[in-house]
Amino acid sequence: MYDLSGYYDNCSCNLNFDLINGNTEPVTVILPFCGMCNRNKYLQDSRKKSRLSKNDSMIFKEIIPVNTTEDQTQMVFIDAFLQNNRLDHLTQLMGYHPTYLENFLRTQQYLLRGDGPLPFHYRHYIAIMAASRHQCTYLIHLHEEEFILQNGDPDWLKGPTHIPKKIRNLFELNKLMAHRPWLINKSHIDKLTRGKDNWSLSELMQAICLIAHFHAMCSFVYGCGVRNELDHNGESLHRRLSMSDDSDSDTQGNEPEVKIEVLMERMKKLNEDDSDDPTEEERLKRFESIENQSVELISSSIPSPRVEVLKYCEDPEFCYQDFAKRDNLDSIPTFRAQDYNWEEHGFSLANRLLSDIGSNLEDRFNIAINLTYYTMGKVKNVDTSAFRCAIWNYIHCLYGIMHDDFNYSQVNQLLDRNLKSYIKTVTCYPERLTKKDYDSCMQEFRHSEKVHVNLMLLEARLQGELLYSLRAVMQHMT
């Protein structure tokens, strides 16, 4: 027990602190109930960490404040703090969309702290492993702390030689899911579920969901430029992005951004014109055209991973390869959603192996893609469904997933080159994102709309990884 005397005696926020599940332990990241006491100082001293300066802001300079007057958002923030003993910047950014945030928190709480076959410290170590694939120190540090709080062995944090072989066996699956999920097949599941240190299918289902969840979270963290809650290494994520402002990340040159007025006109025409009904062969050609065009979108150079990341990451040089340039074209065909999709296959398999996870994920996917306030920038009463659908399906295209009911010609009509480049970088190798990449697109969008785009990137990527992984699990079971 920590001695809190002298830090917040006679402070009105004392009651709030004590009521959080009877907790008098220092929280991992601070929710500033009150500026009258020195609790922040105590919490910093107790962990010997320093907070970032006020100038170390994130790309999104506007986050929903803790004392928001929006009732729904405030209630979700309270739930988030009760669950996590913190209200972090990610939660405050997602607070622009409280309906989504509520479901996101429910799913994450279930994966990390709910009923399930995996021990709690295993879950946080898997989160660390997943975040390491994209060098996301923000998530790595948060879950290193949570791992210790769940009585995890500190030696595990020294490197792979200190962890059980059962956990090490996940490294290959983690690597493939993060960068080239189309390489996952039945043999990977066979290997994990057999032998001395085998995984049960329910354990593996939970591990797969955790891995995919935190890979996708890396995309959101980088896409929003979220800073560290506590600065462990003297360098914030925003600073890393800012240092790349003058990089050669955009070697093909920026193109003028499509203005909102033009984009609205294109969406209106698409909604009104139902004459374009391509054949199945033509749809495939359009899909492959978009797929091949994505190869031309070049990102910045790969940042050198730090030692603190390398110890959790096997084969760090392994990274995303364009699906159109994959090896063995014949043996790895396009993933046809009509043959295996979330609604008809993934949902039921996920629920079967890990109760309720499929339902929670289903809600998240639906909210992310259907969420709308009928605005675009300063314009109101806008039907953005075509734009949202183009983003979602373009992300899946980057992973070789084709939806037969989507007209892929809409991608080039609604997503300009700069936005497609941003989407590809954030989805496939978010650690390479520069502030220049971010500044080149969505310039007329509101902050909340930019957050929504990043939420769609998160969820579409998550679903893509799950589709490949669950298809392999199904093949193993049949």
C-alpha positions as MATLAB code, in Angstrom:
seq = 'MYDLSGYYDNCSCNLNFDLINGNTEPVTVILPFCGMCNRNKYLQDSRKKSRLSKNDSMIFKEIIPVNTTEDQTQMVFIDAFLQNNRLDHLTQLMGYHPTYLENFLRTQQYLLRGDGPLPFHYRHYIAIMAASRHQCTYLIHLHEEEFILQNGDPDWLKGPTHIPKKIRNLFELNKLMAHRPWLINKSHIDKLTRGKDNWSLSELMQAICLIAHFHAMCSFVYGCGVRNELDHNGESLHRRLSMSDDSDSDTQGNEPEVKIEVLMERMKKLNEDDSDDPTEEERLKRFESIENQSVELISSSIPSPRVEVLKYCEDPEFCYQDFAKRDNLDSIPTFRAQDYNWEEHGFSLANRLLSDIGSNLEDRFNIAINLTYYTMGKVKNVDTSAFRCAIWNYIHCLYGIMHDDFNYSQVNQLLDRNLKSYIKTVTCYPERLTKKDYDSCMQEFRHSEKVHVNLMLLEARLQGELLYSLRAVMQHMT';
ca = [
       0.000    0.000    0.000;
       1.247    3.466   -0.877;
       1.333    6.333    1.594;
      -0.809    9.025    0.045;
      -0.722   11.399    3.016;
       0.407   14.885    2.162;
      -0.499   14.563   -1.490;
      -4.226   15.088   -1.418;
      -5.314   15.636    2.182;
      -8.462   17.735    2.464;
      -8.922   17.657   -1.298;
     -12.408   17.310   -2.747;
     -11.174   14.708   -5.218;
     -10.098   12.381   -2.389;
     -13.553   10.820   -2.329;
     -13.478   10.210   -6.082;
     -10.124    8.473   -5.840;
     -11.198    6.210   -2.999;
     -14.439    5.238   -4.695;
     -12.740    3.751   -7.754;
     -13.220    0.143   -6.697;
     -11.761    1.013   -3.299;
      -8.491    1.763   -5.054;
      -5.711    3.648   -3.284;
      -3.018    2.357   -5.596;
      -1.456    4.873   -8.001;
      -3.140    4.731  -11.374;
      -1.197    3.885  -14.508;
      -2.096    7.103  -16.281;
      -3.587   10.086  -14.529;
      -7.155   11.324  -14.741;
      -6.884   14.846  -13.285;
     -10.011   15.145  -11.150;
      -8.729   18.295   -9.506;
      -5.990   20.884   -9.839;
      -5.956   21.656   -6.090;
      -3.989   18.640   -4.941;
      -0.562   17.231   -5.664;
      -1.712   13.763   -6.623;
      -0.238   14.186  -10.087;
       3.132   14.853   -8.475;
       2.817   11.763   -6.299;
       1.901    9.541   -9.211;
       4.789   10.857  -11.234;
       7.199   10.422   -8.337;
       5.957    6.925   -7.573;
       6.776    5.766  -11.099;
       9.733    8.100  -11.660;
       8.308    9.213  -14.983;
       8.001   12.670  -16.494;
       5.024   13.974  -18.379;
       5.390   15.529  -21.799;
       5.419   19.293  -22.037;
       2.323   21.111  -23.222;
       4.061   21.774  -26.538;
       4.354   18.037  -27.238;
       0.889   17.855  -28.692;
      -0.565   15.185  -30.918;
      -1.514   15.635  -34.554;
      -5.109   15.977  -33.413;
      -4.678   19.032  -31.215;
      -8.312   18.847  -30.142;
      -9.443   16.000  -27.916;
     -12.635   15.735  -25.937;
     -11.909   17.225  -22.485;
     -12.424   15.217  -19.327;
     -15.090   17.653  -18.126;
     -17.157   17.466  -21.316;
     -20.752   18.610  -20.992;
     -22.005   15.921  -23.391;
     -23.877   13.498  -21.145;
     -23.332   10.364  -23.246;
     -19.619   11.044  -23.668;
     -19.198   11.850  -19.980;
     -20.815    8.574  -18.929;
     -18.593    6.594  -21.304;
     -15.523    8.398  -19.942;
     -16.537    7.442  -16.403;
     -16.944    3.813  -17.460;
     -13.536    3.921  -19.148;
     -11.881    5.218  -15.999;
     -13.603    2.674  -13.788;
     -12.405   -0.096  -16.104;
      -8.843    1.068  -16.635;
      -7.944    3.455  -13.784;
      -7.053    5.915  -16.513;
      -8.582    8.117  -19.158;
      -6.010    8.078  -21.925;
      -5.706   10.157  -25.057;
      -7.014    7.344  -27.240;
     -10.249    7.267  -25.277;
     -10.572   11.043  -25.414;
     -10.088   11.008  -29.196;
     -12.648    8.248  -29.639;
     -14.905   10.361  -27.435;
     -15.881   12.255  -30.579;
     -17.951    9.149  -31.321;
     -19.328    7.939  -27.963;
     -21.552    5.238  -29.457;
     -18.520    3.624  -31.055;
     -16.348    4.216  -27.983;
     -18.833    2.486  -25.698;
     -18.720   -0.673  -27.799;
     -14.958   -0.466  -28.307;
     -14.394   -0.326  -24.556;
     -16.780   -3.235  -24.001;
     -14.862   -5.399  -26.469;
     -11.432   -4.427  -25.169;
     -12.529   -4.974  -21.576;
     -13.790   -8.434  -22.499;
     -10.572   -9.361  -24.311;
      -8.239   -8.131  -21.580;
     -10.180   -8.606  -18.358;
     -13.275  -10.681  -19.068;
     -13.904  -14.399  -18.894;
     -11.677  -16.364  -21.203;
      -9.185  -19.219  -21.294;
      -5.993  -17.124  -21.268;
      -4.397  -15.909  -18.006;
      -4.546  -12.139  -17.681;
      -0.781  -11.615  -17.889;
      -0.699  -13.683  -21.103;
      -3.209  -11.289  -22.644;
      -1.090   -8.217  -21.951;
       2.088   -9.908  -23.164;
       0.332  -10.784  -26.422;
      -0.683   -7.111  -26.702;
       2.989   -6.151  -26.317;
       4.017   -8.655  -28.992;
       1.404   -7.311  -31.392;
       2.372   -3.662  -30.824;
       6.048   -4.467  -31.370;
       5.416   -5.406  -35.010;
       4.768   -1.707  -35.697;
       7.226   -0.316  -33.122;
       4.321    1.241  -31.219;
       5.988    2.195  -27.941;
       2.789    3.895  -26.772;
       0.987    0.545  -26.532;
       4.093   -1.411  -25.547;
       4.692    0.714  -22.461;
       1.045    0.713  -21.387;
       0.847   -3.066  -21.511;
       4.253   -3.616  -19.932;
       2.803   -1.836  -16.904;
      -0.448   -3.792  -17.080;
       1.528   -7.040  -17.415;
       3.332   -6.314  -14.143;
       0.093   -5.266  -12.435;
      -1.356   -8.670  -13.397;
       1.546  -10.375  -11.581;
       3.417  -11.198  -14.760;
       7.026  -12.334  -14.406;
       9.272   -9.271  -14.987;
      11.845  -11.544  -16.636;
       9.451  -12.006  -19.551;
      10.061   -8.353  -20.429;
      13.763   -9.057  -21.004;
      13.271  -10.913  -24.261;
      12.033  -14.082  -25.996;
      14.483  -16.408  -24.236;
      12.695  -15.645  -20.967;
       9.144  -16.480  -22.053;
       7.416  -19.885  -22.256;
       7.731  -21.758  -25.541;
       3.954  -21.684  -25.869;
       4.060  -17.887  -26.167;
       7.095  -17.976  -28.477;
       5.171  -20.238  -30.814;
       2.834  -17.291  -31.524;
       5.615  -15.186  -33.051;
       5.131  -16.524  -36.582;
       1.364  -16.015  -36.549;
       1.804  -12.532  -35.083;
       4.260  -11.632  -37.855;
       2.046  -12.876  -40.669;
      -1.141  -11.309  -39.313;
       0.594   -7.939  -38.994;
       2.130   -7.772  -42.450;
       0.988  -10.493  -44.881;
      -2.086  -12.262  -43.535;
      -2.731  -13.931  -46.900;
       0.179  -16.286  -46.081;
      -1.700  -17.772  -43.100;
      -2.977  -21.262  -43.788;
      -4.117  -24.447  -42.108;
      -0.547  -25.577  -41.359;
       0.046  -22.628  -39.022;
      -3.007  -23.554  -36.963;
      -2.060  -27.247  -37.004;
       1.370  -26.411  -35.620;
      -0.007  -24.281  -32.793;
      -2.676  -26.745  -31.676;
      -0.499  -29.849  -31.562;
       2.486  -30.962  -29.545;
       3.656  -30.433  -26.000;
       3.071  -26.682  -25.764;
      -0.132  -26.644  -27.778;
      -2.916  -24.087  -27.769;
      -6.539  -25.077  -27.397;
      -8.810  -23.630  -30.063;
     -10.514  -21.342  -27.548;
      -7.131  -20.068  -26.321;
      -5.999  -19.522  -29.885;
      -9.222  -17.695  -30.735;
      -8.641  -15.254  -27.896;
      -4.985  -14.824  -28.898;
      -5.939  -14.157  -32.532;
      -8.484  -11.521  -31.472;
      -5.930   -9.841  -29.205;
      -3.249   -9.824  -31.894;
      -5.562   -8.404  -34.559;
      -7.016   -5.858  -32.121;
      -3.624   -4.435  -31.173;
      -2.250   -4.447  -34.710;
      -5.253   -2.330  -35.659;
      -4.781   -0.155  -32.577;
      -1.253    0.635  -33.796;
      -2.787    2.035  -36.968;
      -5.105    4.277  -34.946;
      -2.311    5.448  -32.625;
      -0.062    6.467  -35.505;
      -2.913    7.738  -37.670;
      -3.941   10.173  -34.936;
      -0.371   10.936  -33.823;
      -1.224   10.074  -30.227;
       1.465   11.013  -27.734;
       2.655    8.841  -24.894;
       0.659    9.193  -21.692;
       3.857    8.963  -19.691;
       7.112    9.716  -21.471;
       9.255    6.639  -20.934;
      12.037    7.543  -23.321;
      12.063   11.304  -23.729;
      10.553   11.161  -27.210;
       6.905   11.511  -28.040;
       5.236   10.000  -31.061;
       4.357   13.484  -32.274;
       8.029   14.412  -32.171;
       8.899   11.383  -34.276;
       6.281   12.386  -36.834;
       7.431   16.001  -36.860;
      11.037   15.024  -37.513;
       9.859   13.453  -40.757;
       8.206   16.596  -42.121;
      10.893   17.094  -44.748;
      11.343   13.452  -45.607;
      11.075   12.056  -49.105;
       8.051    9.994  -48.142;
       6.047   11.350  -51.033;
       8.489   10.599  -53.814;
       5.777   10.703  -56.440;
       4.830   14.260  -55.470;
       1.685   15.551  -53.840;
      -1.359   16.035  -56.007;
      -3.975   18.721  -55.323;
      -6.565   17.432  -52.900;
     -10.081   16.915  -54.201;
     -12.245   19.607  -52.612;
     -15.301   18.655  -50.589;
     -17.625   20.318  -53.117;
     -16.214   18.138  -55.908;
     -16.360   15.033  -53.744;
     -19.992   15.727  -52.855;
     -20.901   16.112  -56.507;
     -19.267   12.783  -57.331;
     -21.091   11.027  -54.499;
     -24.371   12.526  -55.645;
     -23.836   11.222  -59.178;
     -22.983    7.756  -57.896;
     -26.140    7.678  -55.785;
     -28.284    8.777  -58.710;
     -26.669    6.644  -61.413;
     -27.570    2.977  -61.163;
     -26.844    2.204  -64.818;
     -23.296    0.976  -64.175;
     -23.819   -2.715  -63.501;
     -20.523   -4.397  -64.449;
     -20.218   -8.108  -65.116;
     -18.335  -10.364  -62.713;
     -15.352  -10.338  -65.063;
     -15.378   -6.547  -65.246;
     -15.608   -6.259  -61.449;
     -12.520   -8.455  -61.101;
     -10.626   -6.324  -63.625;
     -11.514   -3.154  -61.716;
     -10.441   -4.738  -58.432;
      -7.099   -5.794  -59.912;
      -6.630   -2.327  -61.394;
      -7.046   -0.689  -57.975;
      -4.805   -3.362  -56.481;
      -2.042   -2.666  -59.018;
      -2.362    1.101  -58.654;
      -1.782    0.792  -54.904;
       1.719   -0.556  -55.627;
       2.666    2.885  -56.963;
       1.957    4.535  -53.599;
       5.389    4.743  -52.012;
       5.894    5.303  -48.295;
       8.820    6.743  -46.385;
      11.770    4.637  -45.314;
      11.444    2.109  -42.509;
      12.436    3.570  -39.120;
      15.116    1.639  -37.283;
      13.547   -0.315  -34.409;
      14.864    0.326  -30.919;
      16.212   -2.305  -28.566;
      13.116   -1.930  -26.382;
      11.029   -3.059  -29.369;
      13.366   -5.670  -30.834;
      13.206   -7.824  -27.718;
       9.535   -8.544  -28.423;
       9.807   -8.831  -32.194;
      11.071  -11.798  -34.192;
      12.319  -11.110  -37.735;
      11.848   -7.298  -37.525;
      12.805   -6.832  -41.197;
       9.685   -8.720  -42.289;
       7.118   -6.154  -43.423;
       4.137   -5.533  -45.685;
       4.470   -6.564  -49.305;
       1.918   -5.421  -51.854;
      -0.578   -8.201  -52.441;
      -0.296   -7.604  -56.193;
       3.448   -8.359  -55.971;
       3.103  -11.461  -53.803;
       5.071  -14.602  -54.564;
       3.225  -17.660  -55.875;
       0.334  -15.836  -57.520;
      -1.398  -19.086  -58.396;
      -1.208  -20.630  -54.926;
      -2.405  -17.443  -53.190;
      -5.467  -16.264  -55.119;
      -7.577  -13.214  -54.386;
      -9.627  -13.676  -51.215;
     -13.239  -13.665  -52.424;
     -15.620  -12.420  -49.744;
     -18.441  -14.399  -51.347;
     -16.569  -17.588  -50.392;
     -15.620  -16.585  -46.843;
     -16.896  -13.478  -45.089;
     -17.451  -12.167  -41.607;
     -21.247  -12.195  -41.596;
     -21.744  -15.795  -42.721;
     -18.589  -17.501  -41.489;
     -16.258  -15.523  -39.208;
     -18.971  -14.281  -36.848;
     -20.324  -17.725  -35.959;
     -16.885  -19.344  -35.661;
     -15.642  -16.585  -33.357;
     -18.703  -16.899  -31.104;
     -18.387  -20.676  -31.079;
     -14.774  -20.628  -29.864;
     -14.956  -17.563  -27.598;
     -18.415  -16.748  -26.314;
     -19.809  -13.331  -27.318;
     -16.634  -12.051  -29.010;
     -18.217  -12.372  -32.442;
     -21.228  -10.332  -31.353;
     -19.045   -7.609  -29.842;
     -16.896   -7.374  -32.959;
     -19.959   -7.389  -35.203;
     -21.299   -4.334  -33.379;
     -17.962   -2.540  -33.741;
     -17.728   -3.206  -37.471;
     -21.287   -2.055  -38.097;
     -20.957    1.108  -36.025;
     -17.652    2.101  -37.642;
     -18.837    1.788  -41.239;
     -22.411    3.037  -40.720;
     -21.651    5.908  -38.332;
     -22.592    9.250  -39.842;
     -23.667   12.719  -38.768;
     -24.542   13.655  -42.369;
     -21.773   16.250  -42.511;
     -18.576   16.674  -44.491;
     -16.459   19.568  -43.363;
     -18.754   22.557  -42.993;
     -21.432   21.096  -45.259;
     -24.510   19.492  -43.691;
     -27.127   16.997  -44.887;
     -24.593   14.931  -46.828;
     -24.981   11.229  -47.607;
     -21.430    9.921  -47.032;
     -22.239    6.221  -47.413;
     -20.428    5.860  -50.760;
     -17.301    7.546  -49.360;
     -17.290    5.323  -46.278;
     -17.821    2.203  -48.359;
     -14.961    3.163  -50.698;
     -12.562    3.550  -47.762;
     -13.559    0.226  -46.182;
     -13.279   -1.758  -49.411;
     -10.024   -0.074  -50.432;
      -8.451   -1.198  -47.157;
      -9.575   -4.761  -47.815;
      -8.212   -4.475  -51.363;
      -4.769   -3.742  -49.900;
      -5.035   -7.146  -48.199;
      -6.233   -8.912  -51.335;
      -9.868   -9.180  -50.207;
     -12.456   -8.619  -52.932;
     -16.133   -7.858  -52.308;
     -18.119   -8.968  -55.342;
     -20.982   -6.560  -54.679;
     -18.766   -3.447  -54.771;
     -17.925   -1.414  -57.865;
     -14.197   -0.715  -57.488;
     -14.267    2.128  -60.000;
     -15.725    4.190  -57.139;
     -12.401    4.070  -55.294;
     -10.656    6.331  -57.809;
     -13.703    8.570  -58.073;
     -13.969    9.218  -54.322;
     -10.463    8.748  -52.905;
      -7.724   10.986  -54.268;
      -4.122    9.828  -54.481;
      -3.038   11.573  -51.274;
      -5.844   10.014  -49.245;
      -5.152    6.567  -50.701;
      -1.478    6.966  -49.818;
      -2.417    7.943  -46.255;
      -4.803    4.981  -45.951;
      -2.191    2.547  -47.235;
       0.509    3.854  -44.899;
      -1.680    3.867  -41.795;
      -3.114    0.433  -42.569;
      -0.054   -1.445  -43.798;
       2.979    0.190  -42.164;
       1.785    2.881  -39.746;
       5.255    3.253  -38.203;
       6.340    4.980  -41.448;
       3.687    7.694  -41.284;
       4.979   11.251  -41.425;
       3.212   14.461  -40.563;
       3.564   15.409  -44.223;
       1.487   12.348  -45.148;
      -1.187   13.441  -42.720;
      -1.185   17.098  -43.772;
      -1.605   16.240  -47.451;
      -5.138   14.861  -47.099;
      -8.514   15.531  -45.450;
      -7.614   19.209  -45.091;
     -11.232   20.394  -45.067;
     -12.491   17.683  -42.726;
     -13.485   18.334  -39.131;
     -11.399   16.740  -36.378;
     -14.218   14.337  -35.578;
     -14.397   13.265  -39.232;
     -10.664   12.563  -39.343;
     -11.012   10.456  -36.210;
     -13.887    8.593  -37.878;
     -11.732    7.835  -40.933;
      -9.058    6.418  -38.640;
     -11.668    4.340  -36.819;
     -12.687    2.828  -40.148;
      -9.037    2.045  -40.892;
      -8.802    0.356  -37.491;
     -11.919   -1.766  -37.939;
     -11.447   -2.681  -41.610;
      -7.893   -3.796  -40.917;
      -9.038   -5.768  -37.868;
     -11.698   -7.536  -39.912;
      -9.245   -8.293  -42.716;
      -6.762   -9.966  -40.361;
      -9.546  -11.945  -38.723;
     -10.905  -13.189  -42.051;
      -7.609  -14.754  -43.062;
      -6.921  -16.160  -39.588;
     -10.398  -17.582  -39.016;
     -10.484  -19.132  -42.465;
      -7.316  -21.034  -41.531;
      -8.895  -22.104  -38.221;
     -11.976  -23.342  -40.076;
      -9.794  -25.331  -42.485;
      -8.012  -26.869  -39.502;
     -11.330  -27.913  -37.970;
     -12.728  -29.530  -41.139;
];
